[in-house]
Coordinates of C-alpha atoms in Angstrom, one line a residue:
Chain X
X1 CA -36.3 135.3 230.7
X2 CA -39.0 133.3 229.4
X3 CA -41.7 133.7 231.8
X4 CA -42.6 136.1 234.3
X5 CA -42.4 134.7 238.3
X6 CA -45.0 135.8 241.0
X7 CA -41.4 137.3 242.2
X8 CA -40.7 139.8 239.1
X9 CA -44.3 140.3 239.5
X10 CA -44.2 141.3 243.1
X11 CA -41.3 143.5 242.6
X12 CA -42.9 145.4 239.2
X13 CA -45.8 145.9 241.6
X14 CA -43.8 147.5 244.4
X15 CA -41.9 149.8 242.0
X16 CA -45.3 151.2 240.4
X17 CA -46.9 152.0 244.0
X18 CA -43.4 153.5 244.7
X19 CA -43.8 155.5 241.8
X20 CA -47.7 156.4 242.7
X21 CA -46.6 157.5 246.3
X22 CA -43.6 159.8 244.9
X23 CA -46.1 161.5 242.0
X24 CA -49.5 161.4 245.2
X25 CA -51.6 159.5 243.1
X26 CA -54.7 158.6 244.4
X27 CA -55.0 154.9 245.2
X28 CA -54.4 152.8 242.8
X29 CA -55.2 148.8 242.3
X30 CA -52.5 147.2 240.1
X31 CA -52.8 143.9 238.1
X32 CA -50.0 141.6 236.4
X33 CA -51.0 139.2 234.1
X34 CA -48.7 136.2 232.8
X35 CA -48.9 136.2 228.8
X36 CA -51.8 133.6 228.6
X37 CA -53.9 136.5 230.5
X38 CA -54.2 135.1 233.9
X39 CA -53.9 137.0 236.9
X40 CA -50.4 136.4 239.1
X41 CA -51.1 139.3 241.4
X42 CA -53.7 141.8 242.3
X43 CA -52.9 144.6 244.7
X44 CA -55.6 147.1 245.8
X45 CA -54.4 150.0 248.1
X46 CA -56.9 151.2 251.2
X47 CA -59.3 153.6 249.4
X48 CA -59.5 152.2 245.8
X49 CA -63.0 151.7 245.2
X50 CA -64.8 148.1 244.1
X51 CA -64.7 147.4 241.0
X52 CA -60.9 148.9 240.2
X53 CA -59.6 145.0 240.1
X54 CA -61.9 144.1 236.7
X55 CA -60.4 148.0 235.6
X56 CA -56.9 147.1 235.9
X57 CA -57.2 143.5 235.1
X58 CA -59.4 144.5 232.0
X59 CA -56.8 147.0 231.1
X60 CA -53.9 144.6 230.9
X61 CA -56.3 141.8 229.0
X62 CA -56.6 144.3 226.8
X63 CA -53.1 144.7 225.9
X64 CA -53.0 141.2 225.7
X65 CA -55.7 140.7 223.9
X66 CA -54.3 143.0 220.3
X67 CA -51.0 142.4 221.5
X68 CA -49.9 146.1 222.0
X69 CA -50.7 148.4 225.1
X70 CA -54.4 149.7 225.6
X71 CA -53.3 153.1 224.6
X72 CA -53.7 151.7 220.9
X73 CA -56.7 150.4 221.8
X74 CA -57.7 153.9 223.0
X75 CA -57.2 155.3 219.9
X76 CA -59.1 153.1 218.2
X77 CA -61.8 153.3 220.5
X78 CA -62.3 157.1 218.4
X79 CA -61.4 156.2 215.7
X80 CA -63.1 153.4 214.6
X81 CA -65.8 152.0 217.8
X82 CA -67.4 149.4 216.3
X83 CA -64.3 147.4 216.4
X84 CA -63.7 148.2 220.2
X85 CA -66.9 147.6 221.0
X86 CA -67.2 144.1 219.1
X87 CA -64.0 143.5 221.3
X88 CA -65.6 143.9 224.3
X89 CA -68.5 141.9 223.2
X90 CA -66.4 139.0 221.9
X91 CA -64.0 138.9 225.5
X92 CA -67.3 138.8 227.9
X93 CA -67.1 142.2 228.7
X94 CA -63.5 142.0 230.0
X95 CA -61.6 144.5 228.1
X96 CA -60.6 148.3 229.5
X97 CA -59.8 150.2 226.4
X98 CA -58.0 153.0 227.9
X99 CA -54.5 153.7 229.0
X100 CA -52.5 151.7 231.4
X101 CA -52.6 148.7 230.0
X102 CA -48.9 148.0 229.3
X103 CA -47.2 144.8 227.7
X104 CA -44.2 143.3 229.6
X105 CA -41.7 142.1 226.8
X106 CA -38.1 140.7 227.1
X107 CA -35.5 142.0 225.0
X108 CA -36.1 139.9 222.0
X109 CA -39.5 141.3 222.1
X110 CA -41.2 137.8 223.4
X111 CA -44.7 139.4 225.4
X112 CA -43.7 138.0 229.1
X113 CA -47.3 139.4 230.5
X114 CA -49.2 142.9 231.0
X115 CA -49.9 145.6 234.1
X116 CA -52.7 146.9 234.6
X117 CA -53.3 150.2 236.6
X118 CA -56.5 151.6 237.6
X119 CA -57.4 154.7 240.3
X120 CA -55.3 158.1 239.0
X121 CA -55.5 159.7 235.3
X122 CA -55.1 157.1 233.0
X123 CA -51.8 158.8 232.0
X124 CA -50.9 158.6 235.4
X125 CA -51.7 155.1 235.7
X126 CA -49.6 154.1 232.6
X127 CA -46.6 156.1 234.1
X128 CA -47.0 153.7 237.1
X129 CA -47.0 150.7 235.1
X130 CA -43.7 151.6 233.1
X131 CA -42.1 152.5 235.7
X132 CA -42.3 148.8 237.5
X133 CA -41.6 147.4 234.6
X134 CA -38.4 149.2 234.1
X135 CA -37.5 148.4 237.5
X136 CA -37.1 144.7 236.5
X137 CA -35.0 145.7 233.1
X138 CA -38.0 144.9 230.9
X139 CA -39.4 146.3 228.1
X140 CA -42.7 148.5 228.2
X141 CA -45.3 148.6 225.4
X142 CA -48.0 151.4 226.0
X143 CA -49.9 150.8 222.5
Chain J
X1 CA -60.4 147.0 263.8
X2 CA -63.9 147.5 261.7
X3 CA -61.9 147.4 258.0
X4 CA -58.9 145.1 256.8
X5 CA -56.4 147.0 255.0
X6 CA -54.0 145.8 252.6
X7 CA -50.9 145.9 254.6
X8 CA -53.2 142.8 257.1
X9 CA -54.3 141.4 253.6
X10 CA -50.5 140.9 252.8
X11 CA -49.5 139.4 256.5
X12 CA -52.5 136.9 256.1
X13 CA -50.9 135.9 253.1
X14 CA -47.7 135.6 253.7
X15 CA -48.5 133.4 257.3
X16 CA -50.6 131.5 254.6
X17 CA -47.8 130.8 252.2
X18 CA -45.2 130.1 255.2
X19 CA -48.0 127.3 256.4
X20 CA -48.0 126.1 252.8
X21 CA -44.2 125.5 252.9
X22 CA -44.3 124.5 255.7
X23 CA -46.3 121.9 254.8
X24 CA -44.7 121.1 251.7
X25 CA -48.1 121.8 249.5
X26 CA -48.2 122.0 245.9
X27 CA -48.3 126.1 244.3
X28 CA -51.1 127.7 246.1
X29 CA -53.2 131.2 245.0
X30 CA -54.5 132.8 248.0
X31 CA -57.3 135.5 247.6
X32 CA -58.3 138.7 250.5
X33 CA -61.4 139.8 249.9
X34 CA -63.1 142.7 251.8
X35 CA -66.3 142.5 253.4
X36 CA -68.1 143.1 250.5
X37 CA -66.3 140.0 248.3
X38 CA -64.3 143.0 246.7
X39 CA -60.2 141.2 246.2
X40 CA -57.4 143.4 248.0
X41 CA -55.0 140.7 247.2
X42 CA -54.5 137.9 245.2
X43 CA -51.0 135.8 244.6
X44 CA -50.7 133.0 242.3
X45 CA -47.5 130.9 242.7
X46 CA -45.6 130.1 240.0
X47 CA -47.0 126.3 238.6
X48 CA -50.7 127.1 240.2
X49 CA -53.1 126.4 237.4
X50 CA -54.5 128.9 235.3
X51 CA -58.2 128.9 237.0
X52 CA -56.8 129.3 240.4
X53 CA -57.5 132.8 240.8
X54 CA -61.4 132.4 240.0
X55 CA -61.4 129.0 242.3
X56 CA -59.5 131.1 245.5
X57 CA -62.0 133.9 244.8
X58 CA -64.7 131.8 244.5
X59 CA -64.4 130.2 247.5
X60 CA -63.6 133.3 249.1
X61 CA -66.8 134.9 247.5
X62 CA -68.9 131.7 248.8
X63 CA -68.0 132.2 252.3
X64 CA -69.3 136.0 252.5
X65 CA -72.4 135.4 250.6
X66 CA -73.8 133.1 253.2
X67 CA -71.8 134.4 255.9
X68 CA -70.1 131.2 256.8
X69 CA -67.2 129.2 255.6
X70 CA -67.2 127.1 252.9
X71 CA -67.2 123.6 254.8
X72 CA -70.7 124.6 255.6
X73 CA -71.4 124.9 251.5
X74 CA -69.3 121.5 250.9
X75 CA -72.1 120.2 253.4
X76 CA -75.1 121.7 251.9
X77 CA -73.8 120.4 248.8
X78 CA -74.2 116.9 249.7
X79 CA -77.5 117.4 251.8
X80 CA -79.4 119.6 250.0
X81 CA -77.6 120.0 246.3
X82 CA -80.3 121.7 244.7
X83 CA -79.6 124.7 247.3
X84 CA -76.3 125.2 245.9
X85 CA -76.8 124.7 242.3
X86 CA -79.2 127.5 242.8
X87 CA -76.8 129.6 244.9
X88 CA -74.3 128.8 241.9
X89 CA -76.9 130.1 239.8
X90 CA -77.6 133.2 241.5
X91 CA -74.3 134.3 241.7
X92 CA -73.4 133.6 238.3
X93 CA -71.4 131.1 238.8
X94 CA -69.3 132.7 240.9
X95 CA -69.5 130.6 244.3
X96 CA -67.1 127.7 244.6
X97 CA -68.8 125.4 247.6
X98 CA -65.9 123.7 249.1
X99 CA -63.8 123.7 252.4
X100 CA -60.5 126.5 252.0
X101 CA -62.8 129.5 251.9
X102 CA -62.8 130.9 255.3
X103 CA -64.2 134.2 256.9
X104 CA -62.0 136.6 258.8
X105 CA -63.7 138.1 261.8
X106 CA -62.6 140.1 264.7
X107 CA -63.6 139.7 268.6
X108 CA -66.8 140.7 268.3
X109 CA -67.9 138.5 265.7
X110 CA -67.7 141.3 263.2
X111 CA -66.9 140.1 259.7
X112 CA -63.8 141.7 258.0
X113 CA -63.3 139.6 254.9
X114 CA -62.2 136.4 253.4
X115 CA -59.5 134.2 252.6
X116 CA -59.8 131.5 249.8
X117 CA -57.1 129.6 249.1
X118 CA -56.6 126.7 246.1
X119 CA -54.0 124.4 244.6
X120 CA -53.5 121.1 247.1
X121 CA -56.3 119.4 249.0
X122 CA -59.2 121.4 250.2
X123 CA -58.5 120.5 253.6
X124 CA -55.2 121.5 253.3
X125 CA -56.0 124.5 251.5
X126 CA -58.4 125.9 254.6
X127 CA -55.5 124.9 256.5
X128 CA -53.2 127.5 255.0
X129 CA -56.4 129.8 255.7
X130 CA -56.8 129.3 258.9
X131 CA -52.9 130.2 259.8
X132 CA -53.2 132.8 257.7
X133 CA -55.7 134.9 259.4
X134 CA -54.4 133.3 263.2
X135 CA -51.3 135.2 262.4
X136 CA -52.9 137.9 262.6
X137 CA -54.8 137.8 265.3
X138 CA -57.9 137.8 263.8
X139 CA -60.5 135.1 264.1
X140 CA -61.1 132.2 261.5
X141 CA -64.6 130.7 260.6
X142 CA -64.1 127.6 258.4
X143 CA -67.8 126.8 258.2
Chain Y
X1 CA -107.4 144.3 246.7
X2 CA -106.0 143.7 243.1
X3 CA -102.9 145.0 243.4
X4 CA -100.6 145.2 246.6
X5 CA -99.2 148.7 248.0
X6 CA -96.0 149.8 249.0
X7 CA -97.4 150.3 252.4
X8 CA -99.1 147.0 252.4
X9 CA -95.6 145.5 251.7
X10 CA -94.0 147.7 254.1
X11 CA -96.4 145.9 256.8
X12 CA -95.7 142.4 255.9
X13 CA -91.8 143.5 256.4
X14 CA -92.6 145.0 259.4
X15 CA -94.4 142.1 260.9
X16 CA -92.4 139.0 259.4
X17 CA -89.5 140.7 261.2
X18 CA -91.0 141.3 264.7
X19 CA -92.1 137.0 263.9
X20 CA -88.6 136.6 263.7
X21 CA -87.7 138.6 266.6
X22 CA -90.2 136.7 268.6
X23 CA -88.2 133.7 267.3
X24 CA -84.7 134.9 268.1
X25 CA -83.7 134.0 264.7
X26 CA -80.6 134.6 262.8
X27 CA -80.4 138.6 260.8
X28 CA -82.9 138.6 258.1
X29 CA -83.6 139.5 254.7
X30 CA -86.9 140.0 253.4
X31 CA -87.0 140.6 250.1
X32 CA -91.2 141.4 248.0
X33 CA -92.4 141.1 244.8
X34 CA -95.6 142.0 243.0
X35 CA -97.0 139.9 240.6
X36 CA -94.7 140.6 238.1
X37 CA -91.8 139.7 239.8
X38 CA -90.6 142.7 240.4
X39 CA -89.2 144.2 243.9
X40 CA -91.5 146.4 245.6
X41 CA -89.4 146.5 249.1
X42 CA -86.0 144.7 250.1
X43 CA -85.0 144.9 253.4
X44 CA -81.3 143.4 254.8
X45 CA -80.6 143.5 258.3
X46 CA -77.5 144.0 260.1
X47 CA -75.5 141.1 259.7
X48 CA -77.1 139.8 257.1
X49 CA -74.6 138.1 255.0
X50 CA -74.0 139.7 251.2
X51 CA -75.9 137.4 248.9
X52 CA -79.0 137.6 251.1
X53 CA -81.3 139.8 248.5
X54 CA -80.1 137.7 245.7
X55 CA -81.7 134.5 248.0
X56 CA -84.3 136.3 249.1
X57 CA -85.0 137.6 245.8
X58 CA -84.8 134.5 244.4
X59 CA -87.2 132.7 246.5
X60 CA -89.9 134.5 245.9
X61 CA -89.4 134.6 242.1
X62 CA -89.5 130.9 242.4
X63 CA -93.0 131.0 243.7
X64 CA -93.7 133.2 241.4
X65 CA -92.0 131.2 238.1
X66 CA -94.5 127.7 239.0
X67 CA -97.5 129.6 241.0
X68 CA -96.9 128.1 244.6
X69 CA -94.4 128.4 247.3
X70 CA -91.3 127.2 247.3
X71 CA -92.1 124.0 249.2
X72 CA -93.5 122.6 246.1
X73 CA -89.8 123.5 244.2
X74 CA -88.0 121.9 247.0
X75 CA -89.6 118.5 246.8
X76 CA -89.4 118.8 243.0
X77 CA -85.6 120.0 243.6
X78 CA -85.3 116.2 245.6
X79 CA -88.1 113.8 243.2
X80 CA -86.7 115.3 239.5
X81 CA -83.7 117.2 240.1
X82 CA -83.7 117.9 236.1
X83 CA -86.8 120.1 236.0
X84 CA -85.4 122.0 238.8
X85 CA -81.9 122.5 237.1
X86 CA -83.6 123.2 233.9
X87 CA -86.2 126.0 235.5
X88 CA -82.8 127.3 236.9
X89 CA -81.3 127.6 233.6
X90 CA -84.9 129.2 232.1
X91 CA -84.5 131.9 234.4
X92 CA -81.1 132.9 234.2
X93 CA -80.1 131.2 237.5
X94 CA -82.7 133.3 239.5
X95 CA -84.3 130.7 241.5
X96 CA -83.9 129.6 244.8
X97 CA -85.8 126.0 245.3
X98 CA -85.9 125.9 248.6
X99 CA -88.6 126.8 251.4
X100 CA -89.2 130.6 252.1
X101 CA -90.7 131.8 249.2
X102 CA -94.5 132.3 249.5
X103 CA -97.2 133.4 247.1
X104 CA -99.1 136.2 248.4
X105 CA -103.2 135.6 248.2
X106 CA -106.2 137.5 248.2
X107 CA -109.5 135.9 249.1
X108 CA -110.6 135.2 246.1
X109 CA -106.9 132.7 245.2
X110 CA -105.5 135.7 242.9
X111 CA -101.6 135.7 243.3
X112 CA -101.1 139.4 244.0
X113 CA -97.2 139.0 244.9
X114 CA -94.7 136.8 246.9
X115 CA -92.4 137.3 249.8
X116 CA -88.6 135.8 250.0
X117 CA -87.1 135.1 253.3
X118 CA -83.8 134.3 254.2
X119 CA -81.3 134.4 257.1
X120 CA -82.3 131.4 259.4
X121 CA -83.5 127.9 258.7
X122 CA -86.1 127.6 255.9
X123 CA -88.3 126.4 257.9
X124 CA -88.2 129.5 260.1
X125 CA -87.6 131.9 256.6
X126 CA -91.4 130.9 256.0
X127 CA -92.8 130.8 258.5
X128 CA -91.7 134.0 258.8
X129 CA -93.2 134.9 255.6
X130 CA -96.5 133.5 256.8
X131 CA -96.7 135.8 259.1
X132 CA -96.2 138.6 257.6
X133 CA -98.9 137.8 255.2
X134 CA -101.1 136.8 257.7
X135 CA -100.7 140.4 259.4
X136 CA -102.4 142.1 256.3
X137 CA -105.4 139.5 256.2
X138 CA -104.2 137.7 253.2
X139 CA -103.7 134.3 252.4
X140 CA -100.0 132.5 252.3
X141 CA -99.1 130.0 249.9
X142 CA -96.2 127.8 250.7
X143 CA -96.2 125.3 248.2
Chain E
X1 CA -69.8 155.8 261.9
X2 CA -67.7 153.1 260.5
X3 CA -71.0 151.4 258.6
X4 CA -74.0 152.4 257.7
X5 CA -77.0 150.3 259.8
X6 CA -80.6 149.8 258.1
X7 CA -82.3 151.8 260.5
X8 CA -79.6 154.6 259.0
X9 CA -80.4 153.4 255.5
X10 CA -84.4 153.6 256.0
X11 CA -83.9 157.7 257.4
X12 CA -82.1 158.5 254.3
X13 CA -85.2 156.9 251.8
X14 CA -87.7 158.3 254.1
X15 CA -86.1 162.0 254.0
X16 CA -85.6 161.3 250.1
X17 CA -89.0 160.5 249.4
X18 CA -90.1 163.2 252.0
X19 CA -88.0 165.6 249.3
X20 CA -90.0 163.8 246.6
X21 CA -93.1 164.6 247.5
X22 CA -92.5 168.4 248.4
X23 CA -91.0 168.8 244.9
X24 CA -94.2 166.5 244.1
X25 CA -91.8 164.1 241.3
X26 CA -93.0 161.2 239.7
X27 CA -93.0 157.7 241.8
X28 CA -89.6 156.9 242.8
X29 CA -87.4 153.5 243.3
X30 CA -84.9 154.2 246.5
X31 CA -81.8 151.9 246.3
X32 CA -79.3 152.2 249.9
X33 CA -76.1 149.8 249.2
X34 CA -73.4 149.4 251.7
X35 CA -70.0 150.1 250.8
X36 CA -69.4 147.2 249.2
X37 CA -71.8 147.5 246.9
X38 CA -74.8 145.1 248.6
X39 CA -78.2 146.2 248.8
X40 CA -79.7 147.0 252.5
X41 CA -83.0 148.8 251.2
X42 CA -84.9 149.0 248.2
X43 CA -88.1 150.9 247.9
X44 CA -90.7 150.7 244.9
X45 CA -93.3 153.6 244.8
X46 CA -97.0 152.3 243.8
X47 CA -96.5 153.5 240.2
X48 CA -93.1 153.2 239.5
X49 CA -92.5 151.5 236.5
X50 CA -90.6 147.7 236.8
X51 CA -86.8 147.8 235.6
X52 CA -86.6 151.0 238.1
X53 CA -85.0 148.6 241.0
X54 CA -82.1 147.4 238.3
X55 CA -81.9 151.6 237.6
X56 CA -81.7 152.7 241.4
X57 CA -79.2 149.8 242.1
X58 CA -77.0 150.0 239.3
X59 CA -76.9 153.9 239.7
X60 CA -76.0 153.0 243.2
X61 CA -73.2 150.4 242.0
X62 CA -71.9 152.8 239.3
X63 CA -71.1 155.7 242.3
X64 CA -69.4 152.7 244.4
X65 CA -67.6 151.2 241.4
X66 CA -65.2 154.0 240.3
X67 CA -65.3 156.1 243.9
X68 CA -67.5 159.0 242.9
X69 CA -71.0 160.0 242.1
X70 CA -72.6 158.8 238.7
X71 CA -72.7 162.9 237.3
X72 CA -68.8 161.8 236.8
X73 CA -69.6 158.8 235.0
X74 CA -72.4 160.8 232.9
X75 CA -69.7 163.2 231.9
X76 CA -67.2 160.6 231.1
X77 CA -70.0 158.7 229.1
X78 CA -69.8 162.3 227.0
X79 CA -65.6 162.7 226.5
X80 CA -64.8 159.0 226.2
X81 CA -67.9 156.9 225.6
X82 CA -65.8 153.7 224.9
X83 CA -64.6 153.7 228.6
X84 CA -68.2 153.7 229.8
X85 CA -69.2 150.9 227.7
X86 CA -66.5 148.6 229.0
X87 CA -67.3 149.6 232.4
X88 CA -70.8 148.3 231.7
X89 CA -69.6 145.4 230.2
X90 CA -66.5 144.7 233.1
X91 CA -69.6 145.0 235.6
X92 CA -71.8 142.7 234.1
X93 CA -73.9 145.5 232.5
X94 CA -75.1 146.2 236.4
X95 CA -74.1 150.0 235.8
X96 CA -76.5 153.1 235.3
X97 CA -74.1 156.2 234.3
X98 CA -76.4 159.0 234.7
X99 CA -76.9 161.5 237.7
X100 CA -78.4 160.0 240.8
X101 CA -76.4 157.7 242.1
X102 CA -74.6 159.4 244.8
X103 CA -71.6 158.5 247.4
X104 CA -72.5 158.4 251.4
X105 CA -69.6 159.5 253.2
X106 CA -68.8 160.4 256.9
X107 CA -66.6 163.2 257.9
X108 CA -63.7 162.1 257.1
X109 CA -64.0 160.9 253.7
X110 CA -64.3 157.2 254.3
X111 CA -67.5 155.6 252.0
X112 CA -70.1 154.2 254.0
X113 CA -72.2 153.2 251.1
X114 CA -74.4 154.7 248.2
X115 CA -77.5 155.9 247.4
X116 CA -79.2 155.5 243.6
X117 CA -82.9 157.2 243.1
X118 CA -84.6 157.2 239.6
X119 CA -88.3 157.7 238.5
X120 CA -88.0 161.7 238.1
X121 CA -85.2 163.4 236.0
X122 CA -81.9 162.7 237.0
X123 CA -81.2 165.8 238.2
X124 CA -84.5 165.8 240.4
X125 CA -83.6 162.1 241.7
X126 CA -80.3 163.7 242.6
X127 CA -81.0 166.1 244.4
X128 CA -83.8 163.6 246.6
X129 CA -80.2 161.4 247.1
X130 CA -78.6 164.2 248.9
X131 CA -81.7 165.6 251.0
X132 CA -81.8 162.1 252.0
X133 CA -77.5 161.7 253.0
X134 CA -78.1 165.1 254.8
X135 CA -80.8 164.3 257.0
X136 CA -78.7 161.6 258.7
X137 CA -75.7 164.5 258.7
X138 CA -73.8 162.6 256.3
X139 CA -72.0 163.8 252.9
X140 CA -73.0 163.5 249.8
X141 CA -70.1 163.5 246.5
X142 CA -72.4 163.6 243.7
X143 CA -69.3 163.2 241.5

């Protein structure tokens, strides 16, 4: 696969909330992005407050943006701020550095997109997003 | 019903898509927002352009913050231009003032949410709006 | 009086909306500012769509920003369209050129504030506004 | 109550600033938002000082943006600092993560809107947030 379709996307959406509803998550909002960082689909469940769709779309930007998941980014957020925060400065604000941000990769390792998963524990949230994106036989990078 | 929930978000969609094929239109993204111009859903089909989420939203956005559809902005635009520039302005540029943003409302004149929908013309577009939010029952105010 | 109150605001809220309830107009909001610019009282009423206190806000910052209502910025919006983009761009897109925005004066011509109305026509924003001034004794300045 | 109404939203800032003035604080600024995060009231005291409406509002925003009251985003701003920041930066730098901004829920959990007080400590323009939540018999989550 090439490219990700708004149908893969649908269905790695449906496996993470399936995921979330076996584990009781609280409501999540969940974001795929194609590879160029543009939003294919944005799902917020009843009860996810306001500004979770710039959280998980800012999470999976993230990943997109250093070209691992956001749980590097995480790290590096302690271990070295200045360049996380200079990151946010130079994407507009944009970037989420925390967990569950995850990259979507094929099996030659070719970045397809990102998930983004806001609302539980940010481990949580990253469990989510690996778990859709095993459902469709692809490859999940957490960072 | 005082609150949209994502489950109504996805059957407005969907109707909206059906119209759209219907129709034979090129790739649409459709946008639900809540009341407050917070997105529930947003599907980009695969070919829409890479701005299409910020155009569907926008339009979406533009309809809730003067509490009309967006044909009334496309108006205003020509009449009064200044008034939208401005409104542009104020909402940092997040208002995009023509027809396929339409308000959702129930009976009682109550408004729910918004659709905005890009990708063909913008008549066309509020088309796909209009039978999105029909299907459901709901009331549609194109502006 | 140098300086207006938080009560004296209070009253010209008070009175502008039982002008527009006179009226029958369209749900309100009144948004006003000291001298400064900055809000002293905001008011939205039911129904009143979501970008109403930016407009309303923004009208009576546009007095404020050239030292006359917003009439004045209206007709300068229609005769040079380029000073009114550029004052737009000065201020961080926070103006609203269009009637509705009226200084507040004392006897003596000192600007002590301004109020921003929107909701109905802008005709019927100010003169709103006008009477809410007028209910405190002071002197309205529509441009 | 499935919304919060202005006449609602002025009982809550007048039993807040009632609070204030038995614990005689420092001039206070009074934001009310509705769920989605739009301002219905804002009140200024004569004396409060003039970025305090941008404080109240975004202490407001900040409870409504992640779900909770702004004492959870003042902890989080102590463990993991980095994802404050790029919550300040996703949101436009609209929010204020320090105590005072506090959730307005009904009985059965659903948000109704939010209140955000400063001019005191945060603590003091806390604890004004939630005498003013309870005199309408509503809940306050403080986070």
């Amino acid at each position: 696969m090439s490219k990700l379709t708004l149908s893969t996307a649908e269905t790695i959406t449906s496996a993470a909330l399936e995921k979330a509803a076996e584990l009781k998550l609280k409501p999540l909002t969940v974001a795929v992005l194609d590879a160029g960082g543009h939003t294919m689909l944005l799902k917020r469940q009843d009860g996810s407050s306001i500004m979770r769709p710039q959280i998980a779309t800012g999470k999976a930007i993230g990943a997109l943006a250093v070209g691992t998941g956001t749980r590097w980014l995480n790290a590096n957020a302690e271990s070295r701020p200045h360049f996380v925060n200079a990151l946010n400065g130079a994407s507009g604000g944009a970037i989420i550095p925390v967990p569950g941000g995850v990259l979507i990769k094929d099996g030659s390792g070719e970045t397809l997109g990102a998930v983004g998963i806001t609302g539980d524990t940010s481990d949580n949230d990253e469990a989510c997003a690996v778990a859709g994106i095993e459902a469709v036989a692809l490859i999940a990078d957490c960072g």
